[in-house]
Amino acid sequence: MAQYTSANDDREAALQREYMVKAARYVAALKEELGRPPKCCVVTFGCQMNARDSEKLLGILTQTGYEPTESEEDADFVIYNTCTVRDNANQRVYGRLGYLHSLKDRKPHMRIALCGCMMQEAAVIEKIKKSYRFVDLIFGTHNLFKFAELLVTMFENREMIIDIWQETDRIVEELPVRRKYPYKSGVNIMFGCNNFCSYCIVPYVRGRERSREPGEILREIERLVDDGVVEVMLLGQNVNSYGRNLDKPISFAQLLREVEQIDGLRRIRFMTSHPKDLSDELIEVMSRSDKICRHLHLPLQAGSDRILQAMNRRYTKAQYLALADRIKTAMPDIAITTDLIVGFPGETPEDVEETIDVVRRVQFDNAFTFIYSQRTGTPAAAMENQVPAATVKEEFDRVLKTVQETARARAALWKGSVSRALVEEVNEQNAALLTGRLSNNMLVHFPGDSNLIGGLVDVSLDECHGFYYTGHMIRKADDTLGKTVDGNG
Ligand code: SAH
Ligand code: SF4
Ligand code: F3S
């Protein structure tokens, strides 16, 4: 593989911009033919990383002259950015491809592309080649930065284009991005994962862990802030191991300290934290910060030591509980959320009891509970003691019930308090209400004018509805933040 240099990556970005100009000619010709600007639809499956990647795809598509649409039916170009973390994600893609086929039958000029994690699996590619011949372009997670070039290849060929790389050492970022929200943005700080939890396919489809240079991350955030962003979400599969493999190693906590210094940036979030790597330095930096949100997503996966070991998570129940304790002692108002898997091979009702015990003891503010899904190629998929679906369903319901109880109890604690919210949007169900997100990631709906969107307001949390609040605005809080721990913000 070629030696990694960022000069190389800058050259690549320049090359891709040339391809955008070329692709724009094909899009202009299509516009002529249709008598209107062609439309594109980017559909995202999966996690925040995929959502960020989709913003890059949309950036390039709009740069070449496509207009965005949310509806596949209206679109002349549809791209599915896929996820393969659990089988139901894959099934959703296959289901929707059937629908796309019927659209393409009516609109032969329509182009269809697939990218993302699912495409890194050889069996998926075989299936698409066999049963979904109408797909025009397929690429993977490692060559997304080549999208402009791939578009040109697609326009110049009638047959299916497939380009999947097994890995990359490139980090090409200087390409157009079209953000979904004007006021908040994801920022990739690292790619890939080295942890190889035994159930998980991510390391196989996203490759080895690579951190971006801190300077590049800071410059990107500064540019985002200049463009109106007040909240960033730093993204990585395990942000706590950020920076270890850089030429000049730096810890995630150190990176946060620097991000905090950026003037005009009001809120910092990050995800995901692996419990085995969460440092006391990070707890310290968080607890002293006005900008870092009071929320930690700290996937537990399971409470039983035996299962944790079989999962290759590299912490014990006691270690997790002690960590949660340290976090809550340093920041009593923090929300801790988690991911849980039920039905890992060999998991017994007693093991599930251990998971439930941790849920009760930590009092998670929220938890995503998943049914274990067998992923081909992972060590767990080859384990012999797979749990029957009916048993798993029962255990799953038990865990879910406890999770909902603790989440409700936690949410109820805030009743009557005043809390700061970033106003995100007009409420989908009731246009008289705005929806704001609190530092602890809870949502609050309150009456207000849409010109508040993107601003910070203080809201009284009047009624708790399980996991969210309704309330009323006390005041705009726009000039109250911005001081950093070092006092020079
Ligand atoms: N890097 C993150 C998680 C990425 S995947 C982390 O380590 O926390 C998001 C979640 O999907 C995981 O936390 C896990 O709970 C779930 N997950 C991953 N593989 C799964 C599988 N095979 N079956 C069920 N859930 C799975
Ligand atoms: Fe998957 Fe584990 Fe990596 Fe998370 S840390 S992406 S669960 S292998
Ligand atoms: Fe899915 Fe890929 Fe994210 S498998 S969860 S989209 S890293």
Short mmCIF file of C-alpha atoms and ligand atoms in Angstrom, two decimals:
data_model
loop_
_atom_site.label_atom_id
_atom_site.label_comp_id
_atom_site.label_asym_id
_atom_site.label_seq_id
_atom_site.Cartn_x
_atom_site.Cartn_y
_atom_site.Cartn_z
CA MET A 1 0.00 0.00 0.00
CA ALA A 2 1.22 3.53 -0.77
CA GLN A 3 2.85 5.51 2.02
CA TYR A 4 0.34 7.74 3.76
CA THR A 5 0.95 11.46 3.23
CA SER A 6 -1.61 14.19 3.52
CA ALA A 7 -0.14 15.89 0.41
CA ASN A 8 -1.25 12.79 -1.45
CA ASP A 9 -4.73 13.23 -0.06
CA ASP A 10 -4.85 16.91 -1.08
CA ARG A 11 -3.88 15.91 -4.62
CA GLU A 12 -6.62 13.31 -4.60
CA ALA A 13 -9.17 15.91 -3.51
CA ALA A 14 -8.08 18.17 -6.40
CA LEU A 15 -8.43 15.25 -8.81
CA GLN A 16 -11.91 14.48 -7.54
CA ARG A 17 -12.92 18.11 -8.01
CA GLU A 18 -11.93 17.75 -11.67
CA TYR A 19 -14.18 14.71 -11.91
CA MET A 20 -17.01 16.78 -10.44
CA VAL A 21 -16.65 19.24 -13.31
CA LYS A 22 -16.77 16.34 -15.74
CA ALA A 23 -19.78 14.75 -14.05
CA ALA A 24 -21.53 18.13 -14.12
CA ARG A 25 -21.47 18.00 -17.93
CA TYR A 26 -23.38 14.72 -17.92
CA VAL A 27 -25.85 16.08 -15.41
CA ALA A 28 -26.31 19.21 -17.56
CA ALA A 29 -27.03 17.00 -20.58
CA LEU A 30 -29.59 15.08 -18.54
CA LYS A 31 -31.19 18.37 -17.50
CA GLU A 32 -31.50 19.31 -21.15
CA GLU A 33 -33.08 15.95 -21.96
CA LEU A 34 -35.56 16.12 -19.07
CA GLY A 35 -36.33 19.82 -19.41
CA ARG A 36 -35.78 20.27 -15.66
CA PRO A 37 -32.96 19.85 -13.15
CA PRO A 38 -32.46 16.16 -12.34
CA LYS A 39 -33.09 15.13 -8.77
CA CYS A 40 -31.13 12.90 -6.43
CA CYS A 41 -32.12 11.03 -3.30
CA VAL A 42 -29.57 9.80 -0.76
CA VAL A 43 -31.02 7.25 1.68
CA THR A 44 -29.01 6.50 4.82
CA PHE A 45 -29.13 3.28 6.82
CA GLY A 46 -27.12 2.71 10.00
CA CYS A 47 -25.09 4.91 12.27
CA GLN A 48 -23.91 8.52 12.53
CA MET A 49 -20.81 7.72 10.47
CA ASN A 50 -23.03 6.71 7.60
CA ALA A 51 -25.14 9.83 8.08
CA ARG A 52 -21.98 11.92 7.78
CA ASP A 53 -20.87 9.97 4.69
CA SER A 54 -24.27 10.66 3.13
CA GLU A 55 -23.72 14.38 3.60
CA LYS A 56 -20.54 13.98 1.57
CA LEU A 57 -22.38 12.08 -1.18
CA LEU A 58 -25.06 14.75 -1.30
CA GLY A 59 -22.37 17.45 -1.35
CA ILE A 60 -20.88 15.96 -4.49
CA LEU A 61 -24.24 15.28 -6.15
CA THR A 62 -25.50 18.84 -5.63
CA GLN A 63 -22.14 20.21 -6.76
CA THR A 64 -22.58 18.38 -10.07
CA GLY A 65 -26.07 19.83 -10.57
CA TYR A 66 -28.52 17.42 -8.98
CA GLU A 67 -31.26 18.83 -6.79
CA PRO A 68 -31.90 16.94 -3.56
CA THR A 69 -35.24 15.26 -2.92
CA GLU A 70 -36.40 13.12 -0.01
CA SER A 71 -38.55 10.97 -2.27
CA GLU A 72 -37.15 8.06 -4.23
CA GLU A 73 -40.17 8.30 -6.50
CA ASP A 74 -39.21 11.83 -7.65
CA ALA A 75 -35.52 11.02 -8.00
CA ASP A 76 -33.49 10.48 -11.16
CA PHE A 77 -30.57 9.19 -9.13
CA VAL A 78 -31.01 7.15 -5.96
CA ILE A 79 -28.17 6.02 -3.74
CA TYR A 80 -28.55 3.74 -0.73
CA ASN A 81 -25.81 4.15 1.85
CA THR A 82 -26.14 0.79 3.58
CA CYS A 83 -25.49 -0.76 7.00
CA THR A 84 -24.84 -4.40 7.80
CA VAL A 85 -24.48 -4.39 11.58
CA ARG A 86 -27.61 -6.54 12.00
CA ASP A 87 -29.42 -8.65 9.45
CA ASN A 88 -32.60 -6.57 9.55
CA ALA A 89 -30.60 -3.63 8.13
CA ASN A 90 -29.70 -5.81 5.13
CA GLN A 91 -33.26 -7.04 4.68
CA ARG A 92 -34.57 -3.47 4.56
CA VAL A 93 -32.18 -2.69 1.71
CA TYR A 94 -33.24 -5.73 -0.31
CA GLY A 95 -36.89 -4.88 0.27
CA ARG A 96 -36.49 -1.32 -0.92
CA LEU A 97 -34.44 -2.39 -3.93
CA GLY A 98 -37.47 -4.29 -5.16
CA TYR A 99 -39.45 -1.08 -5.03
CA LEU A 100 -36.69 0.84 -6.82
CA HIS A 101 -36.78 -1.72 -9.62
CA SER A 102 -40.44 -0.93 -10.25
CA LEU A 103 -39.61 2.79 -10.37
CA LYS A 104 -36.80 2.24 -12.82
CA ASP A 105 -39.08 0.23 -15.10
CA ARG A 106 -41.18 3.36 -15.48
CA LYS A 107 -38.18 5.72 -15.72
CA PRO A 108 -35.41 4.06 -17.74
CA HIS A 109 -33.04 7.04 -17.38
CA MET A 110 -33.04 6.52 -13.61
CA ARG A 111 -29.69 5.56 -12.06
CA ILE A 112 -29.31 3.51 -8.90
CA ALA A 113 -26.21 3.25 -6.72
CA LEU A 114 -25.36 1.28 -3.57
CA CYS A 115 -22.54 2.00 -1.17
CA GLY A 116 -21.64 1.64 2.50
CA CYS A 117 -20.86 -1.21 4.86
CA MET A 118 -23.05 -3.91 3.31
CA MET A 119 -21.16 -3.59 0.04
CA GLN A 120 -17.92 -4.69 1.73
CA GLU A 121 -19.34 -8.22 1.98
CA ALA A 122 -18.55 -10.50 -0.93
CA ALA A 123 -21.77 -12.50 -0.52
CA VAL A 124 -23.85 -9.31 -0.85
CA ILE A 125 -22.11 -8.33 -4.09
CA GLU A 126 -22.74 -11.81 -5.50
CA LYS A 127 -26.41 -11.57 -4.62
CA ILE A 128 -26.80 -8.14 -6.23
CA LYS A 129 -24.97 -9.25 -9.37
CA LYS A 130 -27.34 -12.17 -9.63
CA SER A 131 -30.70 -10.80 -8.57
CA TYR A 132 -30.51 -7.01 -8.85
CA ARG A 133 -29.06 -6.45 -12.31
CA PHE A 134 -30.69 -3.01 -12.61
CA VAL A 135 -28.25 -1.44 -10.12
CA ASP A 136 -25.83 0.89 -11.95
CA LEU A 137 -23.05 1.56 -9.47
CA ILE A 138 -21.68 -0.21 -6.38
CA PHE A 139 -18.81 0.94 -4.20
CA GLY A 140 -17.72 0.44 -0.61
CA THR A 141 -16.65 2.30 2.51
CA HIS A 142 -12.96 2.74 1.61
CA ASN A 143 -13.38 4.54 -1.74
CA LEU A 144 -16.25 6.89 -0.97
CA PHE A 145 -13.88 9.77 -1.67
CA LYS A 146 -13.79 8.52 -5.31
CA PHE A 147 -17.54 9.09 -5.71
CA ALA A 148 -17.17 11.87 -8.31
CA GLU A 149 -14.88 9.68 -10.40
CA LEU A 150 -17.23 6.72 -10.06
CA LEU A 151 -20.16 8.89 -11.18
CA VAL A 152 -18.29 9.76 -14.37
CA THR A 153 -17.53 6.07 -14.98
CA MET A 154 -21.20 5.31 -14.45
CA PHE A 155 -22.30 7.96 -16.95
CA GLU A 156 -19.84 6.62 -19.52
CA ASN A 157 -20.90 2.98 -19.22
CA ARG A 158 -24.16 1.10 -19.45
CA GLU A 159 -23.15 -2.00 -17.50
CA MET A 160 -23.02 -2.34 -13.72
CA ILE A 161 -19.91 -0.68 -12.22
CA ILE A 162 -18.52 -2.40 -9.13
CA ASP A 163 -15.53 -0.99 -7.24
CA ILE A 164 -14.86 -2.38 -3.76
CA TRP A 165 -11.58 -1.92 -1.94
CA GLN A 166 -10.44 -4.19 0.86
CA GLU A 167 -8.76 -1.39 2.79
CA THR A 168 -7.30 2.09 2.49
CA ASP A 169 -4.82 4.30 4.28
CA ARG A 170 -6.27 7.42 2.70
CA ILE A 171 -8.18 10.14 4.52
CA VAL A 172 -9.52 12.49 1.84
CA GLU A 173 -11.75 15.08 3.41
CA GLU A 174 -11.50 18.31 1.43
CA LEU A 175 -14.57 17.62 -0.68
CA PRO A 176 -17.97 19.31 -0.76
CA VAL A 177 -20.42 18.40 2.01
CA ARG A 178 -24.10 19.22 2.20
CA ARG A 179 -25.16 19.22 5.83
CA LYS A 180 -28.59 18.11 6.91
CA TYR A 181 -28.71 20.69 9.71
CA PRO A 182 -27.28 24.20 9.40
CA TYR A 183 -26.53 24.48 13.12
CA LYS A 184 -25.01 21.09 13.97
CA SER A 185 -22.66 18.69 12.31
CA GLY A 186 -20.88 15.37 12.72
CA VAL A 187 -17.10 15.46 12.41
CA ASN A 188 -15.13 12.29 11.76
CA ILE A 189 -12.14 12.10 14.04
CA MET A 190 -11.24 8.52 13.20
CA PHE A 191 -12.26 5.69 10.92
CA GLY A 192 -12.45 1.93 11.32
CA CYS A 193 -12.16 -0.21 14.43
CA ASN A 194 -9.53 -2.51 15.92
CA ASN A 195 -11.56 -4.03 18.71
CA PHE A 196 -13.04 -7.09 17.06
CA CYS A 197 -15.87 -7.67 19.49
CA SER A 198 -16.72 -11.24 18.55
CA TYR A 199 -20.29 -10.48 17.36
CA CYS A 200 -19.46 -7.39 15.33
CA ILE A 201 -18.90 -6.95 11.62
CA VAL A 202 -17.78 -3.32 11.72
CA PRO A 203 -14.00 -4.03 11.83
CA TYR A 204 -14.38 -6.18 8.71
CA VAL A 205 -16.35 -3.63 6.70
CA ARG A 206 -14.77 -0.41 7.95
CA GLY A 207 -11.17 -1.58 8.21
CA ARG A 208 -8.44 -0.80 10.73
CA GLU A 209 -8.55 2.17 13.03
CA ARG A 210 -7.12 5.41 11.59
CA SER A 211 -7.15 8.78 13.38
CA ARG A 212 -7.23 12.11 11.61
CA GLU A 213 -4.57 14.68 12.47
CA PRO A 214 -5.83 16.99 15.25
CA GLY A 215 -4.96 20.09 13.18
CA GLU A 216 -7.22 18.92 10.35
CA ILE A 217 -10.08 18.23 12.75
CA LEU A 218 -9.73 21.65 14.37
CA ARG A 219 -9.61 23.40 11.00
CA GLU A 220 -12.74 21.57 9.87
CA ILE A 221 -14.61 22.56 13.04
CA GLU A 222 -13.49 26.18 12.70
CA ARG A 223 -14.83 26.24 9.17
CA LEU A 224 -18.10 24.70 10.33
CA VAL A 225 -18.45 27.32 13.07
CA ASP A 226 -17.82 30.08 10.51
CA ASP A 227 -20.65 28.50 8.55
CA GLY A 228 -23.13 28.69 11.44
CA VAL A 229 -22.55 25.42 13.30
CA VAL A 230 -22.90 25.67 17.10
CA GLU A 231 -22.79 21.96 17.99
CA VAL A 232 -20.44 19.25 16.77
CA MET A 233 -20.57 15.52 17.29
CA LEU A 234 -17.10 13.96 17.14
CA LEU A 235 -17.45 10.58 15.48
CA GLY A 236 -15.52 7.34 15.82
CA GLN A 237 -16.27 3.70 16.64
CA ASN A 238 -14.17 4.09 19.77
CA VAL A 239 -13.30 7.75 20.32
CA ASN A 240 -11.42 6.83 23.50
CA SER A 241 -8.60 5.30 21.52
CA TYR A 242 -8.34 8.38 19.29
CA GLY A 243 -4.83 9.56 18.43
CA ARG A 244 -2.84 6.63 19.78
CA ASN A 245 -1.42 5.70 16.41
CA LEU A 246 -0.63 9.17 15.13
CA ASP A 247 3.02 10.08 14.53
CA LYS A 248 2.61 12.52 17.40
CA PRO A 249 0.21 10.63 19.69
CA ILE A 250 -2.48 12.65 21.42
CA SER A 251 -5.30 11.49 23.69
CA PHE A 252 -8.99 12.03 23.04
CA ALA A 253 -9.18 14.18 26.17
CA GLN A 254 -6.40 16.40 24.81
CA LEU A 255 -8.23 16.73 21.51
CA LEU A 256 -11.36 17.78 23.39
CA ARG A 257 -9.40 20.43 25.26
CA GLU A 258 -8.39 21.92 21.94
CA VAL A 259 -11.83 21.68 20.37
CA GLU A 260 -13.20 23.53 23.39
CA GLN A 261 -11.02 26.53 22.61
CA ILE A 262 -12.82 27.18 19.33
CA ASP A 263 -14.67 30.46 19.67
CA GLY A 264 -18.32 30.39 18.71
CA LEU A 265 -18.63 26.64 19.18
CA ARG A 266 -21.21 26.10 21.91
CA ARG A 267 -21.67 22.38 22.31
CA ILE A 268 -19.53 19.29 21.85
CA ARG A 269 -20.81 15.74 21.71
CA PHE A 270 -19.02 12.55 20.80
CA MET A 271 -19.71 8.90 20.12
CA THR A 272 -18.99 6.10 20.76
CA SER A 273 -17.00 5.42 23.95
CA HIS A 274 -15.68 1.95 24.62
CA PRO A 275 -15.69 1.37 28.39
CA LYS A 276 -12.28 -0.31 28.36
CA ASP A 277 -10.61 2.87 27.07
CA LEU A 278 -12.49 5.63 28.87
CA SER A 279 -9.85 7.52 30.86
CA ASP A 280 -10.00 9.50 34.10
CA GLU A 281 -8.46 12.34 32.08
CA LEU A 282 -11.60 12.36 29.92
CA ILE A 283 -13.90 12.44 32.96
CA GLU A 284 -11.85 15.34 34.30
CA VAL A 285 -12.01 17.30 31.04
CA MET A 286 -15.74 16.69 30.72
CA SER A 287 -16.56 17.65 34.26
CA ARG A 288 -14.74 20.97 33.95
CA SER A 289 -16.27 21.89 30.61
CA ASP A 290 -19.17 24.17 29.79
CA LYS A 291 -19.26 23.03 26.20
CA ILE A 292 -19.03 19.25 26.39
CA CYS A 293 -22.57 17.94 26.75
CA ARG A 294 -23.61 16.03 29.84
CA HIS A 295 -24.15 12.81 27.99
CA LEU A 296 -22.06 9.68 27.59
CA HIS A 297 -23.04 6.83 25.33
CA LEU A 298 -21.24 3.92 26.93
CA PRO A 299 -22.22 0.58 25.37
CA LEU A 300 -22.41 -2.19 27.96
CA GLN A 301 -23.60 -4.98 25.59
CA ALA A 302 -23.98 -7.51 28.42
CA GLY A 303 -23.74 -7.73 32.20
CA SER A 304 -22.44 -11.27 32.61
CA ASP A 305 -18.66 -11.62 32.87
CA ARG A 306 -18.76 -14.90 30.99
CA ILE A 307 -20.65 -13.34 28.09
CA LEU A 308 -18.52 -10.18 28.14
CA GLN A 309 -15.46 -12.35 27.81
CA ALA A 310 -16.96 -14.37 24.96
CA MET A 311 -17.85 -11.04 23.32
CA ASN A 312 -14.19 -9.96 23.64
CA ARG A 313 -15.24 -6.71 25.30
CA ARG A 314 -12.26 -6.67 27.68
CA TYR A 315 -13.99 -5.36 30.80
CA THR A 316 -15.96 -7.03 33.58
CA LYS A 317 -19.31 -6.14 35.07
CA ALA A 318 -17.55 -4.81 38.18
CA GLN A 319 -15.23 -2.64 36.08
CA TYR A 320 -18.17 -1.20 34.15
CA LEU A 321 -20.08 -0.45 37.36
CA ALA A 322 -17.02 1.21 38.90
CA LEU A 323 -16.54 3.34 35.78
CA ALA A 324 -20.18 4.42 35.76
CA ASP A 325 -19.76 5.35 39.43
CA ARG A 326 -16.69 7.49 38.77
CA ILE A 327 -18.52 9.28 35.96
CA LYS A 328 -21.63 9.95 38.06
CA THR A 329 -19.59 11.10 41.05
CA ALA A 330 -17.73 13.62 38.89
CA MET A 331 -20.90 14.73 37.06
CA PRO A 332 -24.08 13.98 39.02
CA ASP A 333 -26.26 15.48 36.28
CA ILE A 334 -24.84 13.35 33.44
CA ALA A 335 -26.99 11.08 31.32
CA ILE A 336 -25.46 7.69 30.60
CA THR A 337 -26.95 5.75 27.72
CA THR A 338 -25.99 2.34 26.44
CA ASP A 339 -26.35 -0.45 23.89
CA LEU A 340 -27.39 -3.94 24.96
CA ILE A 341 -27.36 -7.20 23.05
CA VAL A 342 -29.70 -10.02 24.07
CA GLY A 343 -29.25 -13.57 22.83
CA PHE A 344 -25.50 -13.80 22.30
CA PRO A 345 -24.48 -17.46 21.81
CA GLY A 346 -24.64 -19.36 25.09
CA GLU A 347 -26.44 -16.60 26.99
CA THR A 348 -28.64 -18.08 29.72
CA PRO A 349 -31.52 -16.46 31.66
CA GLU A 350 -29.02 -16.05 34.55
CA ASP A 351 -26.68 -14.12 32.26
CA VAL A 352 -29.55 -11.88 31.21
CA GLU A 353 -30.27 -11.28 34.91
CA GLU A 354 -26.74 -9.83 35.17
CA THR A 355 -27.51 -7.41 32.33
CA ILE A 356 -30.74 -6.39 34.04
CA ASP A 357 -28.84 -5.93 37.30
CA VAL A 358 -26.45 -3.46 35.65
CA VAL A 359 -29.38 -1.60 34.08
CA ARG A 360 -30.95 -1.20 37.53
CA ARG A 361 -27.73 -0.21 39.24
CA VAL A 362 -26.49 2.30 36.66
CA GLN A 363 -29.98 3.64 35.96
CA PHE A 364 -29.38 4.27 32.28
CA ASP A 365 -31.11 7.31 30.85
CA ASN A 366 -31.73 5.36 27.69
CA ALA A 367 -30.62 2.11 26.12
CA PHE A 368 -30.79 0.65 22.64
CA THR A 369 -31.59 -3.00 23.12
CA PHE A 370 -30.77 -5.30 20.21
CA ILE A 371 -31.47 -8.92 19.49
CA TYR A 372 -28.19 -10.66 18.68
CA SER A 373 -27.79 -11.07 14.94
CA GLN A 374 -25.45 -13.66 13.48
CA ARG A 375 -22.97 -11.92 11.15
CA THR A 376 -21.15 -14.20 8.74
CA GLY A 377 -17.40 -14.07 9.20
CA THR A 378 -17.44 -12.98 12.85
CA PRO A 379 -16.20 -15.43 15.52
CA ALA A 380 -19.57 -15.48 17.31
CA ALA A 381 -21.37 -16.61 14.16
CA ALA A 382 -19.38 -19.85 14.27
CA MET A 383 -20.18 -20.55 17.92
CA GLU A 384 -22.26 -23.65 18.36
CA ASN A 385 -24.56 -22.60 21.18
CA GLN A 386 -26.77 -20.10 19.28
CA VAL A 387 -29.87 -19.27 21.33
CA PRO A 388 -33.28 -20.16 19.80
CA ALA A 389 -35.26 -17.13 18.58
CA ALA A 390 -38.27 -17.74 20.84
CA THR A 391 -36.12 -17.78 23.99
CA VAL A 392 -34.32 -14.63 22.89
CA LYS A 393 -37.59 -12.80 22.33
CA GLU A 394 -38.71 -13.51 25.91
CA GLU A 395 -35.40 -12.37 27.39
CA PHE A 396 -35.40 -9.32 25.14
CA ASP A 397 -38.81 -8.25 26.44
CA ARG A 398 -37.59 -8.62 30.01
CA VAL A 399 -34.56 -6.41 29.39
CA LEU A 400 -36.59 -3.85 27.46
CA LYS A 401 -39.09 -3.55 30.30
CA THR A 402 -36.35 -2.78 32.83
CA VAL A 403 -34.66 -0.33 30.47
CA GLN A 404 -37.93 1.54 30.04
CA GLU A 405 -38.51 1.65 33.78
CA THR A 406 -35.12 3.18 34.55
CA ALA A 407 -35.30 5.57 31.60
CA ARG A 408 -38.70 6.82 32.78
CA ALA A 409 -37.50 7.19 36.35
CA ARG A 410 -34.42 9.13 35.23
CA ALA A 411 -36.39 11.44 32.94
CA ALA A 412 -38.92 12.19 35.69
CA LEU A 413 -36.15 13.58 37.92
CA TRP A 414 -35.96 16.76 35.82
CA LYS A 415 -39.59 17.80 36.24
CA GLY A 416 -39.93 21.46 37.14
CA SER A 417 -36.31 22.37 36.43
CA VAL A 418 -35.04 24.87 33.87
CA SER A 419 -32.59 23.55 31.34
CA ARG A 420 -30.77 24.82 28.28
CA ALA A 421 -31.85 23.49 24.90
CA LEU A 422 -30.56 23.84 21.38
CA VAL A 423 -33.63 24.48 19.25
CA GLU A 424 -33.53 21.91 16.46
CA GLU A 425 -36.75 22.06 14.49
CA VAL A 426 -40.46 22.74 14.33
CA ASN A 427 -42.25 19.82 15.96
CA GLU A 428 -43.32 17.28 13.37
CA GLN A 429 -46.73 16.63 14.92
CA ASN A 430 -47.64 20.13 16.02
CA ALA A 431 -46.35 23.13 14.07
CA ALA A 432 -46.97 25.48 17.03
CA LEU A 433 -44.23 23.69 18.97
CA LEU A 434 -40.47 23.71 18.65
CA THR A 435 -38.25 20.77 19.53
CA GLY A 436 -35.12 21.40 21.54
CA ARG A 437 -32.35 19.05 22.65
CA LEU A 438 -30.97 19.32 26.16
CA SER A 439 -27.32 18.85 27.00
CA ASN A 440 -28.22 15.38 28.34
CA ASN A 441 -29.72 14.53 24.92
CA MET A 442 -33.35 14.58 26.12
CA LEU A 443 -35.91 16.33 23.90
CA VAL A 444 -38.30 19.05 25.00
CA HIS A 445 -41.23 20.42 23.00
CA PHE A 446 -42.39 23.97 23.71
CA PRO A 447 -44.31 26.79 22.02
CA GLY A 448 -42.09 29.15 20.07
CA ASP A 449 -41.25 30.79 16.80
CA SER A 450 -39.25 29.00 14.12
CA ASN A 451 -36.69 31.83 13.99
CA LEU A 452 -35.31 30.38 17.24
CA ILE A 453 -34.07 27.29 15.37
CA GLY A 454 -30.32 26.89 15.78
CA GLY A 455 -30.25 29.01 18.95
CA LEU A 456 -29.90 28.13 22.62
CA VAL A 457 -32.82 28.81 24.94
CA ASP A 458 -33.61 28.10 28.57
CA VAL A 459 -36.75 26.00 28.89
CA SER A 460 -38.82 25.04 31.89
CA LEU A 461 -39.44 21.27 31.88
CA ASP A 462 -43.11 21.15 32.85
CA GLU A 463 -44.53 17.75 31.93
CA CYS A 464 -42.61 14.52 31.60
CA HIS A 465 -43.99 12.15 28.94
CA GLY A 466 -41.86 9.10 29.57
CA PHE A 467 -38.71 9.95 27.67
CA TYR A 468 -39.30 13.56 26.64
CA TYR A 469 -40.73 16.76 28.07
CA THR A 470 -43.14 19.48 27.15
CA GLY A 471 -42.39 22.87 28.60
CA HIS A 472 -42.18 26.59 28.01
CA MET A 473 -39.39 28.93 27.14
CA ILE A 474 -38.00 31.13 29.89
CA ARG A 475 -35.46 33.13 27.92
CA LYS A 476 -33.09 33.10 24.98
CA ALA A 477 -29.68 32.07 26.22
CA ASP A 478 -27.64 33.05 23.25
CA ASP A 479 -24.93 35.09 24.91
CA THR A 480 -24.46 33.07 28.02
CA LEU A 481 -22.08 30.35 26.92
CA GLY A 482 -18.75 30.51 25.20
CA LYS A 483 -16.42 30.53 28.17
CA THR A 484 -13.95 27.68 28.23
CA VAL A 485 -12.26 25.92 31.12
CA ASP A 486 -9.20 28.08 30.62
CA GLY A 487 -11.31 31.20 30.78
CA ASN A 488 -10.06 32.65 27.52
CA GLY A 489 -13.06 31.93 25.29
N1 SAH B 1 -18.50 1.07 18.07
C1 SAH B 1 -19.65 1.10 18.83
C2 SAH B 1 -20.87 0.40 18.28
C3 SAH B 1 -21.07 0.20 16.83
S1 SAH B 1 -22.38 -0.86 16.38
C4 SAH B 1 -19.34 0.47 20.14
O1 SAH B 1 -18.48 -0.34 20.28
O2 SAH B 1 -20.02 0.78 21.06
C5 SAH B 1 -23.72 -0.27 17.38
C6 SAH B 1 -24.29 -1.31 18.25
O3 SAH B 1 -24.84 -2.36 17.50
C7 SAH B 1 -23.33 -2.00 19.19
O4 SAH B 1 -23.05 -1.27 20.32
C8 SAH B 1 -24.04 -3.29 19.50
O5 SAH B 1 -24.87 -3.15 20.63
C9 SAH B 1 -24.91 -3.52 18.29
N2 SAH B 1 -24.44 -4.66 17.52
C10 SAH B 1 -23.27 -4.80 16.88
N3 SAH B 1 -23.20 -6.01 16.30
C11 SAH B 1 -24.35 -6.66 16.60
C12 SAH B 1 -24.86 -7.95 16.31
N4 SAH B 1 -24.17 -8.84 15.60
N5 SAH B 1 -26.10 -8.26 16.76
C13 SAH B 1 -26.81 -7.38 17.49
N6 SAH B 1 -26.37 -6.16 17.81
C14 SAH B 1 -25.15 -5.79 17.36
FE1 SF4 B 2 -18.00 -3.30 16.80
FE2 SF4 B 2 -16.76 -3.56 19.10
FE3 SF4 B 2 -15.68 -2.05 17.19
FE4 SF4 B 2 -17.88 -1.25 18.44
S1 SF4 B 2 -15.86 -1.54 19.37
S2 SF4 B 2 -17.51 -1.20 16.25
S3 SF4 B 2 -18.98 -3.14 18.80
S4 SF4 B 2 -15.97 -4.25 17.13
FE1 F3S B 3 -23.84 0.00 10.24
FE2 F3S B 3 -21.54 0.46 9.13
FE3 F3S B 3 -22.40 2.05 11.02
S1 F3S B 3 -22.33 -1.51 9.62
S2 F3S B 3 -23.64 0.73 12.28
S3 F3S B 3 -23.33 1.78 9.08
S4 F3S B 3 -20.28 1.48 10.65
#
